[in-house]
PDB file of C-alpha atoms in Angstrom:
ATOM      1  CA  MET I 768      71.392  79.348 158.558  1.00  0.00           C
ATOM      2  CA  GLY I 769      73.489  77.268 160.984  1.00  0.00           C
ATOM      3  CA  ALA I 770      76.458  77.672 159.037  1.00  0.00           C
ATOM      4  CA  ILE I 771      76.028  81.348 158.797  1.00  0.00           C
ATOM      5  CA  MET I 772      75.636  81.683 162.562  1.00  0.00           C
ATOM      6  CA  ALA I 773      78.758  79.500 163.135  1.00  0.00           C
ATOM      7  CA  ILE I 774      80.688  81.795 161.072  1.00  0.00           C
ATOM      8  CA  ALA I 775      79.076  84.662 162.697  1.00  0.00           C
ATOM      9  CA  ARG I 776      80.043  83.591 166.159  1.00  0.00           C
ATOM     10  CA  ARG I 777      83.709  83.412 165.165  1.00  0.00           C
ATOM     11  CA  PHE I 778      83.598  87.181 164.149  1.00  0.00           C
ATOM     12  CA  SER I 779      81.763  88.314 167.326  1.00  0.00           C
ATOM     13  CA  ARG I 780      82.547  91.542 168.778  1.00  0.00           C
ATOM     14  CA  HIS I 781      81.310  93.784 171.649  1.00  0.00           C
ATOM     15  CA  VAL I 782      79.250  96.778 171.340  1.00  0.00           C
ATOM     16  CA  ARG I 783      80.971  99.532 173.300  1.00  0.00           C
ATOM     17  CA  GLY I 784      79.039 100.561 176.352  1.00  0.00           C
ATOM     18  CA  ARG I 785      76.289  98.005 176.014  1.00  0.00           C
ATOM     19  CA  GLY I 786      78.061  94.943 177.625  1.00  0.00           C
ATOM     20  CA  ARG I 787      76.569  92.746 175.026  1.00  0.00           C
ATOM     21  CA  ALA I 788      77.928  90.985 172.072  1.00  0.00           C
ATOM     22  CA  ALA I 789      77.245  92.257 168.535  1.00  0.00           C
ATOM     23  CA  VAL I 790      77.846  89.778 165.976  1.00  0.00           C
ATOM     24  CA  VAL I 791      78.139  90.674 162.340  1.00  0.00           C
ATOM     25  CA  ALA I 792      76.462  87.567 160.627  1.00  0.00           C
ATOM     26  CA  ARG I 793      76.672  88.635 157.120  1.00  0.00           C
ATOM     27  CA  LEU I 794      76.696  91.412 154.485  1.00  0.00           C
ATOM     28  CA  VAL I 795      73.607  92.229 152.476  1.00  0.00           C
ATOM     29  CA  THR I 796      73.345  94.242 149.409  1.00  0.00           C
ATOM     30  CA  TYR I 797      69.835  95.755 148.675  1.00  0.00           C
ATOM     31  CA  ALA I 798      69.355  96.482 145.085  1.00  0.00           C
ATOM     32  CA  ASP I 799      66.460  98.738 143.880  1.00  0.00           C
ATOM     33  CA  LEU I 800      65.161  99.967 140.526  1.00  0.00           C
ATOM     34  CA  ASP I 801      65.840 103.709 139.846  1.00  0.00           C
ATOM     35  CA  GLU I 802      62.675 104.420 137.849  1.00  0.00           C
ATOM     36  CA  ALA I 803      63.803 107.913 136.714  1.00  0.00           C
ATOM     37  CA  GLY I 804      66.964 106.236 134.872  1.00  0.00           C
ATOM     38  CA  THR I 805      65.154 103.357 133.726  1.00  0.00           C
ATOM     39  CA  SER I 806      63.480 102.428 130.116  1.00  0.00           C
ATOM     40  CA  ASP I 807      63.263  99.547 127.777  1.00  0.00           C
ATOM     41  CA  ARG I 808      66.840 100.030 126.690  1.00  0.00           C
ATOM     42  CA  GLN I 809      68.348 101.265 129.858  1.00  0.00           C
ATOM     43  CA  LEU I 810      68.471  99.847 133.595  1.00  0.00           C
ATOM     44  CA  SER I 811      69.441 102.040 136.477  1.00  0.00           C
ATOM     45  CA  VAL I 812      69.731 100.518 139.957  1.00  0.00           C
ATOM     46  CA  SER I 813      70.879 101.959 143.275  1.00  0.00           C
ATOM     47  CA  ALA I 814      72.550  99.662 145.836  1.00  0.00           C
ATOM     48  CA  ARG I 815      72.980  99.842 149.743  1.00  0.00           C
ATOM     49  CA  LEU I 816      75.384  97.540 151.645  1.00  0.00           C
ATOM     50  CA  ASP I 817      74.361  96.646 155.118  1.00  0.00           C
ATOM     51  CA  ALA I 818      75.954  94.625 157.889  1.00  0.00           C
ATOM     52  CA  GLU I 819      73.348  92.395 159.271  1.00  0.00           C
ATOM     53  CA  LEU I 820      73.786  91.450 163.076  1.00  0.00           C
ATOM     54  CA  ALA I 821      72.992  88.123 164.514  1.00  0.00           C
ATOM     55  CA  ASP I 822      70.418  89.882 166.727  1.00  0.00           C
ATOM     56  CA  GLY I 823      68.369  91.094 163.523  1.00  0.00           C
ATOM     57  CA  ARG I 824      69.837  94.669 163.381  1.00  0.00           C
ATOM     58  CA  SER I 825      71.117  95.980 160.235  1.00  0.00           C
ATOM     59  CA  LEU I 826      73.651  98.838 159.980  1.00  0.00           C
ATOM     60  CA  VAL I 827      74.227 100.698 156.763  1.00  0.00           C
ATOM     61  CA  LEU I 828      77.815 100.474 155.439  1.00  0.00           C
ATOM     62  CA  LEU I 829      77.315 102.197 151.968  1.00  0.00           C
ATOM     63  CA  ASP I 830      74.445 103.783 150.711  1.00  0.00           C
ATOM     64  CA  ASP I 831      75.826 105.810 147.655  1.00  0.00           C
ATOM     65  CA  ARG I 832      76.360 102.970 145.204  1.00  0.00           C
ATOM     66  CA  GLY I 833      74.623 102.056 141.958  1.00  0.00           C
ATOM     67  CA  TRP I 834      74.940 101.631 138.203  1.00  0.00           C
ATOM     68  CA  THR I 835      73.250 101.945 134.879  1.00  0.00           C
ATOM     69  CA  SER I 836      73.260  99.288 131.980  1.00  0.00           C
ATOM     70  CA  SER I 837      72.090 100.019 128.484  1.00  0.00           C
ATOM     71  CA  SER I 838      71.354  98.089 125.284  1.00  0.00           C
ATOM     72  CA  GLY I 839      70.432  99.187 121.721  1.00  0.00           C
ATOM     73  CA  ARG I 840      67.329  96.895 122.140  1.00  0.00           C
ATOM     74  CA  ASP I 841      65.161  95.682 125.094  1.00  0.00           C
ATOM     75  CA  ILE I 842      67.756  95.288 127.943  1.00  0.00           C
ATOM     76  CA  ARG I 843      65.495  92.709 129.732  1.00  0.00           C
ATOM     77  CA  ALA I 844      65.758  90.235 126.728  1.00  0.00           C
ATOM     78  CA  HIS I 845      69.519  89.600 127.759  1.00  0.00           C
ATOM     79  CA  LEU I 846      69.615  90.547 131.491  1.00  0.00           C
ATOM     80  CA  SER I 847      68.859  88.117 134.248  1.00  0.00           C
ATOM     81  CA  PRO I 848      68.233  88.550 138.020  1.00  0.00           C
ATOM     82  CA  GLU I 849      71.454  86.494 138.693  1.00  0.00           C
ATOM     83  CA  GLU I 850      73.442  89.037 136.476  1.00  0.00           C
ATOM     84  CA  VAL I 851      72.056  91.938 138.417  1.00  0.00           C
ATOM     85  CA  GLU I 852      72.860  90.259 141.700  1.00  0.00           C
ATOM     86  CA  ARG I 853      76.547  89.726 140.404  1.00  0.00           C
ATOM     87  CA  THR I 854      76.616  93.355 139.434  1.00  0.00           C
ATOM     88  CA  ALA I 855      75.291  94.384 142.914  1.00  0.00           C
ATOM     89  CA  ARG I 856      78.055  92.500 144.747  1.00  0.00           C
ATOM     90  CA  MET I 857      80.587  94.189 142.333  1.00  0.00           C
ATOM     91  CA  VAL I 858      79.501  97.676 142.825  1.00  0.00           C
ATOM     92  CA  VAL I 859      79.723  97.747 146.580  1.00  0.00           C
ATOM     93  CA  GLY I 860      83.297  96.913 146.532  1.00  0.00           C
ATOM     94  CA  PRO I 861      86.178  96.460 146.651  1.00  0.00           C
ATOM     95  CA  ASP I 862      86.779  98.800 143.859  1.00  0.00           C
ATOM     96  CA  GLU I 863      89.391  98.251 141.050  1.00  0.00           C
ATOM     97  CA  PRO I 864      92.783  99.479 142.369  1.00  0.00           C
ATOM     98  CA  PRO I 865      93.984 103.027 141.483  1.00  0.00           C
ATOM     99  CA  ASP I 866      96.987 103.443 139.514  1.00  0.00           C
ATOM    100  CA  GLY I 867     100.213 102.255 141.514  1.00  0.00           C
ATOM    101  CA  SER I 868      98.186 100.075 143.949  1.00  0.00           C
ATOM    102  CA  THR I 869      97.487  96.277 143.978  1.00  0.00           C
ATOM    103  CA  ALA I 870      94.100  94.613 144.082  1.00  0.00           C
ATOM    104  CA  GLU I 871      95.099  93.504 147.695  1.00  0.00           C
ATOM    105  CA  GLN I 872      95.751  97.070 148.707  1.00  0.00           C
ATOM    106  CA  ALA I 873      92.602  98.110 147.289  1.00  0.00           C
ATOM    107  CA  ALA I 874      90.584  95.406 149.121  1.00  0.00           C
ATOM    108  CA  SER I 875      92.334  96.092 152.261  1.00  0.00           C
ATOM    109  CA  ALA I 876      91.350  99.660 152.061  1.00  0.00           C
ATOM    110  CA  HIS I 877      87.867  98.991 151.429  1.00  0.00           C
ATOM    111  CA  TRP I 878      87.408  96.511 154.372  1.00  0.00           C
ATOM    112  CA  SER I 879      89.049  98.907 156.516  1.00  0.00           C
ATOM    113  CA  ALA I 880      86.766 101.708 155.566  1.00  0.00           C
ATOM    114  CA  LEU I 881      83.787  99.466 156.285  1.00  0.00           C
ATOM    115  CA  ALA I 882      85.325  98.286 159.524  1.00  0.00           C
ATOM    116  CA  ALA I 883      85.513 102.055 160.552  1.00  0.00           C
ATOM    117  CA  THR I 884      81.850 102.642 159.607  1.00  0.00           C
ATOM    118  CA  LEU I 885      80.910  99.802 161.939  1.00  0.00           C
ATOM    119  CA  ALA I 886      83.216 101.256 164.651  1.00  0.00           C
ATOM    120  CA  ARG I 887      81.489 104.480 164.469  1.00  0.00           C
ATOM    121  CA  GLN I 888      78.132 102.593 165.049  1.00  0.00           C
ATOM    122  CA  GLY I 889      79.681 100.792 168.006  1.00  0.00           C
ATOM    123  CA  VAL I 890      80.526  97.601 166.533  1.00  0.00           C
ATOM    124  CA  GLN I 891      84.203  96.449 166.495  1.00  0.00           C
ATOM    125  CA  VAL I 892      85.334  93.913 163.790  1.00  0.00           C
ATOM    126  CA  GLU I 893      88.371  93.345 162.045  1.00  0.00           C
ATOM    127  CA  ALA I 894      88.722  94.517 158.425  1.00  0.00           C
ATOM    128  CA  ALA I 895      89.838  91.158 157.044  1.00  0.00           C
ATOM    129  CA  GLU I 896      87.092  89.360 158.847  1.00  0.00           C
ATOM    130  CA  LEU I 897      84.417  91.373 156.961  1.00  0.00           C
ATOM    131  CA  GLY I 898      85.875  90.215 153.566  1.00  0.00           C
ATOM    132  CA  ARG I 899      85.027  86.679 154.666  1.00  0.00           C
ATOM    133  CA  LEU I 900      81.643  86.983 155.566  1.00  0.00           C
ATOM    134  CA  PRO I 901      78.699  85.668 153.547  1.00  0.00           C
ATOM    135  CA  HIS I 902      77.321  88.256 151.230  1.00  0.00           C
ATOM    136  CA  ALA I 903      73.573  88.118 150.106  1.00  0.00           C
ATOM    137  CA  VAL I 904      71.866  90.269 147.513  1.00  0.00           C
ATOM    138  CA  ARG I 905      68.314  91.251 147.736  1.00  0.00           C
ATOM    139  CA  LEU I 906      66.548  92.567 144.748  1.00  0.00           C
ATOM    140  CA  SER I 907      63.596  94.873 145.467  1.00  0.00           C
ATOM    141  CA  PRO I 908      59.966  93.675 144.532  1.00  0.00           C
ATOM    142  CA  ARG I 909      59.909  96.504 141.730  1.00  0.00           C
ATOM    143  CA  LEU I 910      63.328  95.552 140.471  1.00  0.00           C
ATOM    144  CA  ARG I 911      62.378  91.987 140.283  1.00  0.00           C
ATOM    145  CA  ASP I 912      59.161  92.710 138.525  1.00  0.00           C
ATOM    146  CA  TRP I 913      60.809  94.967 136.124  1.00  0.00           C
ATOM    147  CA  LEU I 914      63.321  92.174 135.196  1.00  0.00           C
ATOM    148  CA  LEU I 915      60.610  89.465 134.891  1.00  0.00           C
ATOM    149  CA  PRO I 916      57.422  91.178 133.767  1.00  0.00           C
ATOM    150  CA  SER I 917      54.262  89.141 133.486  1.00  0.00           C
ATOM    151  CA  PRO I 918      53.441  87.522 130.209  1.00  0.00           C
TER     152      PRO I 918
END
């Protein structure tokens, strides 16, 4: 945790009108099981990206992401929590670049949009700084239970 806080201090910004520093410590993606779209052969997951501040607050950056994976057999037989975590990081961006754009341009646009979302919530941070923050993934208990059912 000390390393995260050291990084977070480097990225500290002031909250407008409050006179105190708001430090974005890390990004956290919360992944949850979408039971309506899940079966033995298909997994559907919703994902929310938050900015976690050093003072313990969390600010929602994206709450409209998710994915579905399917298989011709029991999907749990070849799907691990680590793979779900990797996919969760991927679906919250940056996205693949549109035609005529580079990956760098797509990433810049993504981080700029997230910085603007934070600015609307009173936290000033440079877009490029967001891309360098630690990024944790938290699987909900019901998603973890679904992935690793009891014997």
